[in-house]
JSON list of C-alpha atoms in Angstrom, two decimals:
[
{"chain": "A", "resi": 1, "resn": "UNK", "atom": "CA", "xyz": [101.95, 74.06, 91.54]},
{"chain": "A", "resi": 2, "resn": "UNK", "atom": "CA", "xyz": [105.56, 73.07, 91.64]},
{"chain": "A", "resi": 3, "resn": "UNK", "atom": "CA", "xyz": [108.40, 74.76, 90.54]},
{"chain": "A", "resi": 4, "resn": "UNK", "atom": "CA", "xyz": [110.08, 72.14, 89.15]},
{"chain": "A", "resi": 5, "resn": "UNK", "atom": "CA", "xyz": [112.76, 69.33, 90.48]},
{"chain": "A", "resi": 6, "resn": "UNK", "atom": "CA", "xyz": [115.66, 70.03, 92.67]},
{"chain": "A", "resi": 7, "resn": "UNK", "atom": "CA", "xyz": [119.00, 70.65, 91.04]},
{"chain": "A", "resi": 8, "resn": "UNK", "atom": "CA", "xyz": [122.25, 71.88, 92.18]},
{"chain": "A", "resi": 9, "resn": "UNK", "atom": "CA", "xyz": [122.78, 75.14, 92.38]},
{"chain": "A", "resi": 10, "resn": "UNK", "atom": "CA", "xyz": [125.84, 77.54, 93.40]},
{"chain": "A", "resi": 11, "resn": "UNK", "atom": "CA", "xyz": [124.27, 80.19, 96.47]},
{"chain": "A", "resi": 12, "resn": "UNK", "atom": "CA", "xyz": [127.69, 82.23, 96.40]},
{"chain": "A", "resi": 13, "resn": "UNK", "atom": "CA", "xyz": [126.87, 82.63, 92.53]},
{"chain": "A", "resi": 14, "resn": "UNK", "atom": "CA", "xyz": [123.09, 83.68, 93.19]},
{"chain": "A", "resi": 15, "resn": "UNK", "atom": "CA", "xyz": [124.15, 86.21, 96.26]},
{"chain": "A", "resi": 16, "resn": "UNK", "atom": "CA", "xyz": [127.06, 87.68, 94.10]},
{"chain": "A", "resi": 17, "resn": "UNK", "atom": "CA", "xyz": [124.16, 88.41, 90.99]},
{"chain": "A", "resi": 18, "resn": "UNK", "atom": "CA", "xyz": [122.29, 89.66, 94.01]},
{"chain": "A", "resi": 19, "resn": "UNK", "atom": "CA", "xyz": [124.91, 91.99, 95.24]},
{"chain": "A", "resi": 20, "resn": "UNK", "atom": "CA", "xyz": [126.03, 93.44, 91.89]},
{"chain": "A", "resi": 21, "resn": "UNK", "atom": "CA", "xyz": [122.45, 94.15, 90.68]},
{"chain": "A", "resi": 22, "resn": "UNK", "atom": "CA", "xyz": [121.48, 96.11, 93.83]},
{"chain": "A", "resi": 23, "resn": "UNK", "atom": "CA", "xyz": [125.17, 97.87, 93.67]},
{"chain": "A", "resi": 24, "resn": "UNK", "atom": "CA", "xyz": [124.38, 98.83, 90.37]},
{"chain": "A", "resi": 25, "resn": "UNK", "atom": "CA", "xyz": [120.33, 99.64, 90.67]},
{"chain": "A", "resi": 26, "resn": "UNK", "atom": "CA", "xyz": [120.86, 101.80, 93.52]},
{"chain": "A", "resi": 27, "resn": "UNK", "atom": "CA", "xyz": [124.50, 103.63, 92.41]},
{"chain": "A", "resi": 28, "resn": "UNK", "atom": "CA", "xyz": [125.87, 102.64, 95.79]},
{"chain": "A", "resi": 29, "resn": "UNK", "atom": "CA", "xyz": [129.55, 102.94, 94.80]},
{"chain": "A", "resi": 30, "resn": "UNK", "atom": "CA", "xyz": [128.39, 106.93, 93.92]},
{"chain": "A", "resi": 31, "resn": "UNK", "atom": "CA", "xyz": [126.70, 106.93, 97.42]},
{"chain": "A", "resi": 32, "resn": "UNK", "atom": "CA", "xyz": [129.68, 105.74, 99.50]},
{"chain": "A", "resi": 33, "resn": "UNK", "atom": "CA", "xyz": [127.13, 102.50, 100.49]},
{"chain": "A", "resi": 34, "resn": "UNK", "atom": "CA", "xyz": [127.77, 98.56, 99.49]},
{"chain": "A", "resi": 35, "resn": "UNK", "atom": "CA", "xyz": [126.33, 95.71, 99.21]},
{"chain": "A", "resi": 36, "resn": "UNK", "atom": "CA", "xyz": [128.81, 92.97, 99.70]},
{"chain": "A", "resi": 37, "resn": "UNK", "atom": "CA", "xyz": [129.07, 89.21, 99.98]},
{"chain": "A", "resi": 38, "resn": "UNK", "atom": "CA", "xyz": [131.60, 87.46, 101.64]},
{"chain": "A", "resi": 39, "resn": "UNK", "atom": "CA", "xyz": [131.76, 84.28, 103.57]},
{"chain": "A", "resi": 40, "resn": "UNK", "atom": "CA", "xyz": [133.82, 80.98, 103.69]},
{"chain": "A", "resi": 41, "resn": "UNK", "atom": "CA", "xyz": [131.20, 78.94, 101.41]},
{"chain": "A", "resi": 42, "resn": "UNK", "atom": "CA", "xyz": [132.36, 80.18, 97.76]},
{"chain": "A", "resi": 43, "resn": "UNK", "atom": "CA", "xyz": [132.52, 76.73, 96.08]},
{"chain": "A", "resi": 44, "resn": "UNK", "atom": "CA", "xyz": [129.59, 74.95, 97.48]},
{"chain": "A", "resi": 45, "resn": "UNK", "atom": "CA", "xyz": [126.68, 73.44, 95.73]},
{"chain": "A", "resi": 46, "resn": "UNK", "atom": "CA", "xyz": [123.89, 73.04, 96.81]},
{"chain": "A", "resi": 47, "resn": "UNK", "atom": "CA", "xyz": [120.76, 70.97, 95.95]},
{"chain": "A", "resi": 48, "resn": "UNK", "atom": "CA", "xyz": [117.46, 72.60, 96.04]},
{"chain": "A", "resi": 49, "resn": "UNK", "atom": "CA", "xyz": [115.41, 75.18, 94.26]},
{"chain": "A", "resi": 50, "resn": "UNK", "atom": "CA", "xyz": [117.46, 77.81, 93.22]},
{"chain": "A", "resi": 51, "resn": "UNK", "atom": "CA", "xyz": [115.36, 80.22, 91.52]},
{"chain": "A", "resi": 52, "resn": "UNK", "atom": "CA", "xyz": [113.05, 80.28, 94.57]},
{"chain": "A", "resi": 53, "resn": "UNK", "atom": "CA", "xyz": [116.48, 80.86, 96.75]},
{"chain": "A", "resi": 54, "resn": "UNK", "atom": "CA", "xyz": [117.12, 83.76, 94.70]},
{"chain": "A", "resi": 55, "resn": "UNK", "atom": "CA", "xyz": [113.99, 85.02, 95.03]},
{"chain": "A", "resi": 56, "resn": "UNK", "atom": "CA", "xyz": [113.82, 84.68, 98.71]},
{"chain": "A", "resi": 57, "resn": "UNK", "atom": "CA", "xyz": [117.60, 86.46, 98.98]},
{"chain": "A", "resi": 58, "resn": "UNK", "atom": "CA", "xyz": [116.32, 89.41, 96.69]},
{"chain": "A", "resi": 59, "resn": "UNK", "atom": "CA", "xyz": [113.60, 89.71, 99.25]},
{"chain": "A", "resi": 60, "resn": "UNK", "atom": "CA", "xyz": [115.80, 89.99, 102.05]},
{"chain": "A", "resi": 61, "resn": "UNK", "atom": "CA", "xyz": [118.73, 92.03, 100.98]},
{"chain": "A", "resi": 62, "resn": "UNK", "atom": "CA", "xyz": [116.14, 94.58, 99.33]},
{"chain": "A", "resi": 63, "resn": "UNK", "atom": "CA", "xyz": [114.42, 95.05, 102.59]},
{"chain": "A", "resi": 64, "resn": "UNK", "atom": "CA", "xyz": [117.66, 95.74, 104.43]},
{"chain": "A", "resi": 65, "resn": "UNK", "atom": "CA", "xyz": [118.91, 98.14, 101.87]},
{"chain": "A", "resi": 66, "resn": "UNK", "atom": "CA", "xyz": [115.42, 99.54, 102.28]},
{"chain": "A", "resi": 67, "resn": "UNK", "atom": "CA", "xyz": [115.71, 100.16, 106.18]},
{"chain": "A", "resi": 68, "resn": "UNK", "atom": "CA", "xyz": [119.38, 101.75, 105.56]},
{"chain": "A", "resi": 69, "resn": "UNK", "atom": "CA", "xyz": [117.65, 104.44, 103.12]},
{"chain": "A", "resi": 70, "resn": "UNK", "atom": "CA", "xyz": [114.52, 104.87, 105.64]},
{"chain": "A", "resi": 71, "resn": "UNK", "atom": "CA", "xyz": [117.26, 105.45, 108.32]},
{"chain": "A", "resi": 72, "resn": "UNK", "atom": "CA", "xyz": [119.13, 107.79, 106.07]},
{"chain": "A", "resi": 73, "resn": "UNK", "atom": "CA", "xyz": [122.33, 106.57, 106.67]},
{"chain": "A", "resi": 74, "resn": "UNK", "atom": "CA", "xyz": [124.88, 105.39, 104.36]},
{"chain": "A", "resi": 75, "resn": "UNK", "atom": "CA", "xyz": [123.41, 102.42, 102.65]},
{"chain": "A", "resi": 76, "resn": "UNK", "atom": "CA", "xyz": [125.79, 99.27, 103.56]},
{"chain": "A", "resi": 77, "resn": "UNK", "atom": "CA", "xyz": [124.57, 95.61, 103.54]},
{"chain": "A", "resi": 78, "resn": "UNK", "atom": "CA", "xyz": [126.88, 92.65, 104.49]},
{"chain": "A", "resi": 79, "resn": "UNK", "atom": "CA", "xyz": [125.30, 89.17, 103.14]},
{"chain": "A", "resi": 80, "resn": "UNK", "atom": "CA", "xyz": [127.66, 86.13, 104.43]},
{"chain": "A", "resi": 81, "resn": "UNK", "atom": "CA", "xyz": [127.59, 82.53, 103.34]},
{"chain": "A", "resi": 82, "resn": "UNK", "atom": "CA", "xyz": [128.55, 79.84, 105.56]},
{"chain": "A", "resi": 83, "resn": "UNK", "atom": "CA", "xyz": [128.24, 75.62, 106.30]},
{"chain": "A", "resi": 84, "resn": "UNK", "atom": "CA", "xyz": [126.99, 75.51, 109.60]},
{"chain": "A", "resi": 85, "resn": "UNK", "atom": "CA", "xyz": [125.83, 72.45, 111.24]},
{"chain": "A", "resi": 86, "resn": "UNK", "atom": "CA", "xyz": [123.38, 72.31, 114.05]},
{"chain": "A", "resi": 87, "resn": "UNK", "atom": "CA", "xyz": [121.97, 70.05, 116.49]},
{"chain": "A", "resi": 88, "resn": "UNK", "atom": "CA", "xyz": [119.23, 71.88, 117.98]},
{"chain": "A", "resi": 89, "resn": "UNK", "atom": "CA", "xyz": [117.27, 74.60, 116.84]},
{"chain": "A", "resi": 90, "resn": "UNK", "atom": "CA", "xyz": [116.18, 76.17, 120.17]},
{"chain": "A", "resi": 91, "resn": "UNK", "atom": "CA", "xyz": [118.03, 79.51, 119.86]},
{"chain": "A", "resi": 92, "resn": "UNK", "atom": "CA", "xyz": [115.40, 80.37, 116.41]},
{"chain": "A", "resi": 93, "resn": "UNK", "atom": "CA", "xyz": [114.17, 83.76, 118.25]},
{"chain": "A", "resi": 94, "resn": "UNK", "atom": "CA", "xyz": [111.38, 83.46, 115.18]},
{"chain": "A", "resi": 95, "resn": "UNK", "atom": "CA", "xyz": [110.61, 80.29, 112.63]},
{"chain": "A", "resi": 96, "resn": "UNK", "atom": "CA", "xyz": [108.17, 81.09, 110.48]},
{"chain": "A", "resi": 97, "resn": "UNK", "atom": "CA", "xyz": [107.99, 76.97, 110.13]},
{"chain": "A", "resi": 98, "resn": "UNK", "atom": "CA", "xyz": [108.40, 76.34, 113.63]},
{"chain": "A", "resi": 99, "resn": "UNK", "atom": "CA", "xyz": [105.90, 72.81, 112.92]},
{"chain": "A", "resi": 100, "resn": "UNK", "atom": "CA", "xyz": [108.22, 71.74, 110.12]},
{"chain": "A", "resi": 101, "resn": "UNK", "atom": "CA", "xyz": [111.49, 72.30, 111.02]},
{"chain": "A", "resi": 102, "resn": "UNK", "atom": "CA", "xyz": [112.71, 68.49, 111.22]},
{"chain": "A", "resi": 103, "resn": "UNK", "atom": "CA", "xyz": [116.61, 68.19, 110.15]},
{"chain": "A", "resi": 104, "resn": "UNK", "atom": "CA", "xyz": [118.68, 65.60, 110.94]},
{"chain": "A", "resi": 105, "resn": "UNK", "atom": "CA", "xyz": [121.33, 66.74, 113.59]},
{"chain": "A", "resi": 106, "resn": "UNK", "atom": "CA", "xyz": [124.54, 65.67, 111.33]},
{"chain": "A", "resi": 107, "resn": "UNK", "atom": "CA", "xyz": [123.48, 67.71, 108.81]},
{"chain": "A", "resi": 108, "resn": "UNK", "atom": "CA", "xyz": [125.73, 70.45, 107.23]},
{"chain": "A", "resi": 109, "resn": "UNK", "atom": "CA", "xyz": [123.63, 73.81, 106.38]},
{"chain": "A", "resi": 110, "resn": "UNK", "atom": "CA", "xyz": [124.44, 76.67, 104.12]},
{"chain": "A", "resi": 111, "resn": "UNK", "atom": "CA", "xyz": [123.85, 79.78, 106.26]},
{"chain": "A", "resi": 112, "resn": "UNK", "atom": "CA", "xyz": [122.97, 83.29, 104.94]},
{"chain": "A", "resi": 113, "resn": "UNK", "atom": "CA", "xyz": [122.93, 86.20, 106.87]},
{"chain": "A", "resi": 114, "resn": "UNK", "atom": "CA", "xyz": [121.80, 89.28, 105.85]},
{"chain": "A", "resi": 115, "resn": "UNK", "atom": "CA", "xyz": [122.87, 92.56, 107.79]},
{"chain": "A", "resi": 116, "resn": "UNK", "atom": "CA", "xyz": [121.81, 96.17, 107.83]},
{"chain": "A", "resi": 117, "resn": "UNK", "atom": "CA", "xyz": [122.50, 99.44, 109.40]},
{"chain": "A", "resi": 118, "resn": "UNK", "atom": "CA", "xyz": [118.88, 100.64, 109.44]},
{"chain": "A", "resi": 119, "resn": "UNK", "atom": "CA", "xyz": [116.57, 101.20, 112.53]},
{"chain": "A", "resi": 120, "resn": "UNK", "atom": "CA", "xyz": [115.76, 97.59, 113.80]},
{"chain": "A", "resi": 121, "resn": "UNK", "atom": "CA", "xyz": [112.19, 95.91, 113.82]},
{"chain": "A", "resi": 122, "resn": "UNK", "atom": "CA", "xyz": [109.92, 97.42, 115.82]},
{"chain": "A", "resi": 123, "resn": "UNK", "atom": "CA", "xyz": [109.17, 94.75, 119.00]},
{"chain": "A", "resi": 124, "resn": "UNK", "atom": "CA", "xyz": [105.52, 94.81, 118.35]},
{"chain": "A", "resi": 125, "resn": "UNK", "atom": "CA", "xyz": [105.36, 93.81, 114.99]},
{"chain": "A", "resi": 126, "resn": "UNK", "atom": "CA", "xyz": [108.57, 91.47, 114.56]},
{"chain": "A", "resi": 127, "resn": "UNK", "atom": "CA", "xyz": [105.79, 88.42, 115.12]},
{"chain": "A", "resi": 128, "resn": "UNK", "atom": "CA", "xyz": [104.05, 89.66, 112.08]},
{"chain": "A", "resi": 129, "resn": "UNK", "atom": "CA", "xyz": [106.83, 91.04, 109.45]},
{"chain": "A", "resi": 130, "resn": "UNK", "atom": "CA", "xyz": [106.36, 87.47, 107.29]},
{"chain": "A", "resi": 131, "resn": "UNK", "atom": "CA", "xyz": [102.66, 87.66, 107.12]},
{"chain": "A", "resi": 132, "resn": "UNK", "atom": "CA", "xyz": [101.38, 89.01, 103.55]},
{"chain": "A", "resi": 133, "resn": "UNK", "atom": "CA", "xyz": [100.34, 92.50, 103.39]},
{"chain": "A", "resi": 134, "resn": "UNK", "atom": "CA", "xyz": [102.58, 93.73, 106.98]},
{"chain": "A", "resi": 135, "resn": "UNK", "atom": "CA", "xyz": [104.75, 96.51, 106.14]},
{"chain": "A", "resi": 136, "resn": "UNK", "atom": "CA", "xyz": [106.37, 99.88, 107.68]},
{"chain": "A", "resi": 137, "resn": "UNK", "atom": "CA", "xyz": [106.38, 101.88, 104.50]},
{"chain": "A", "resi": 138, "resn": "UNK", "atom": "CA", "xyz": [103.82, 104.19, 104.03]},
{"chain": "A", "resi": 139, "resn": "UNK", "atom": "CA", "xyz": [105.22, 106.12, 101.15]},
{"chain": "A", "resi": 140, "resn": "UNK", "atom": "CA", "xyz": [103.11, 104.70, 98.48]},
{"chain": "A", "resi": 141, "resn": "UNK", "atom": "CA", "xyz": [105.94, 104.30, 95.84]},
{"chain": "A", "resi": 142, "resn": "UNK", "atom": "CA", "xyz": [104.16, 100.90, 94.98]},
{"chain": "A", "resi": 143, "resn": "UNK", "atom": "CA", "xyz": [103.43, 97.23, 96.58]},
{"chain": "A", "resi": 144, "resn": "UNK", "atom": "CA", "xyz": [104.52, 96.37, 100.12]},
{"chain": "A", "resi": 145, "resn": "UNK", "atom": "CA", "xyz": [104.16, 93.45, 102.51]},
{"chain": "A", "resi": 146, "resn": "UNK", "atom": "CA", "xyz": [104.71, 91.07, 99.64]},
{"chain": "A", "resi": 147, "resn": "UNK", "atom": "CA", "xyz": [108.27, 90.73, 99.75]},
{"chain": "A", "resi": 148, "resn": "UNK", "atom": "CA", "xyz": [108.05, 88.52, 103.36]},
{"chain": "A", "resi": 149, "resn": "UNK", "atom": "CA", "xyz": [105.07, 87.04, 102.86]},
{"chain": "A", "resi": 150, "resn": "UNK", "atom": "CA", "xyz": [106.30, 85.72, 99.80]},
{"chain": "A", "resi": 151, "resn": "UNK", "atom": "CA", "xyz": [109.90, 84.46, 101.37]},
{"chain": "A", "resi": 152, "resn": "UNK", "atom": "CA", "xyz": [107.94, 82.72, 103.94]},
{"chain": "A", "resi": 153, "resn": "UNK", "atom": "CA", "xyz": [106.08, 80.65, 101.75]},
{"chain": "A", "resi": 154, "resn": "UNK", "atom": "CA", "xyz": [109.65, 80.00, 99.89]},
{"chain": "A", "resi": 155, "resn": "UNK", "atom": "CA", "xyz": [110.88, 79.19, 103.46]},
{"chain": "A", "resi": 156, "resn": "UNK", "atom": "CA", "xyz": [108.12, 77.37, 104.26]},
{"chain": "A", "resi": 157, "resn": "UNK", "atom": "CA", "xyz": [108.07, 75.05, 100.66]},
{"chain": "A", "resi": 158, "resn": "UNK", "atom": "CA", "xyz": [111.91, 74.41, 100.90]},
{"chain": "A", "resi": 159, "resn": "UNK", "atom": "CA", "xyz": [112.11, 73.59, 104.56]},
{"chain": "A", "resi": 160, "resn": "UNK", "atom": "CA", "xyz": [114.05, 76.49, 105.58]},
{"chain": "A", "resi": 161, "resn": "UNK", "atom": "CA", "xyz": [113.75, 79.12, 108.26]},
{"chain": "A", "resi": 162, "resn": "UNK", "atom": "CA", "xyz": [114.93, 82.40, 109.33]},
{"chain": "A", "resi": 163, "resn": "UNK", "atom": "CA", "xyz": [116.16, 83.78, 112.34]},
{"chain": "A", "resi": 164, "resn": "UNK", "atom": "CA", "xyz": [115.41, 87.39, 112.66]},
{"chain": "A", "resi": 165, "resn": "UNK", "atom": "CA", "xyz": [118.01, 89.72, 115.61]},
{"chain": "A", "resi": 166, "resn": "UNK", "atom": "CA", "xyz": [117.52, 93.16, 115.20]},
{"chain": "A", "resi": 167, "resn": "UNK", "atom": "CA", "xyz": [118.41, 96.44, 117.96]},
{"chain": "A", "resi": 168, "resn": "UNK", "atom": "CA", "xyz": [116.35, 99.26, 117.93]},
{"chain": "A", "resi": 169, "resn": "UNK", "atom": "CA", "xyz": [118.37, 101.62, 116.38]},
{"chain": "A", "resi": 170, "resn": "UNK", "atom": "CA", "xyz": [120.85, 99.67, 115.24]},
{"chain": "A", "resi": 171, "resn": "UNK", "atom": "CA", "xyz": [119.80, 97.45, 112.72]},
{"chain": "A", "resi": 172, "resn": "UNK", "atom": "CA", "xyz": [118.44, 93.89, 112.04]}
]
């Protein structure tokens, strides 16, 4: 099934939607938390797939303001878009498509990182946190391990991948 053809799309727009509608969902203002999105990147376009882009950024800013609230602590996420260009992709602690990851070295990359103040990923299961059906909530206030799962597959479809640093007891 395809989701269509590739068309430009603004990521600063999509993260900023992102931001404001977990700011809002969550009350974060009221909480003394935020969700902000900053970066050098505002005007780019990009081509691709945006509505699986936004999916996959929902996925991951909603799992970091998840580990700040299983932390307790005051719920702040920092997502930052950047161009980055690289020539070797050796330093990728974890790609979930290690086999696929073929980009030409001159390339220019939009780059988003997505910060928490939660716990970190605990060592033993940081191999498995993209495969469907892993998760560390056990409070049965619906569906986990779909989030991941599901960005991998996004990764995996629009020739992306993730890097994943995270500090016990620091954050990821």
């Amino acid at each position: 099934g395809g989701e269509g053809r590739v068309e430009r799309f603004s990521p600063r727009r999509i993260l900023d939607e992102i931001g404001t509608y977990f700011t809002n969902k969550f009350n974060l203002s009221f909480r003394k938390g935020s969700c902000t999105v900053s970066g050098d990147a505002a005007n780019v376009l990009c081509n691709g797939y945006g509505p699986s882009n936004t999916l996959l950024w929902h996925n991951l800013v909603s799992n970091a303001l998840d580990a700040t609230f299983k932390a307790e602590r005051t719920p702040r996420v920092n997502v930052n878009l950047s161009i980055t260009r690289t020539d070797d992709n050796a330093d990728i602690h974890y790609c979930v498509v290690q086999n696929e990851v073929r980009y030409n070295p001159d390339s220019l990359f939009v780059c988003v990182s997505v910060t928490d103040c939660g716990t970190g990923i605990p060592t033993e299961i940081l191999p498995t946190i993209f495969r469907p059906g892993v998760t560390t909530k056990a409070d049965g206030s619906g569906i986990h391990g779909v989030g991941l799962g599901l960005s991998a597959a996004i990764l995996a479809r629009t020739h992306s991948y993730v890097r994943v640093d995270t500090t016990q007891g620091q954050g990821t």
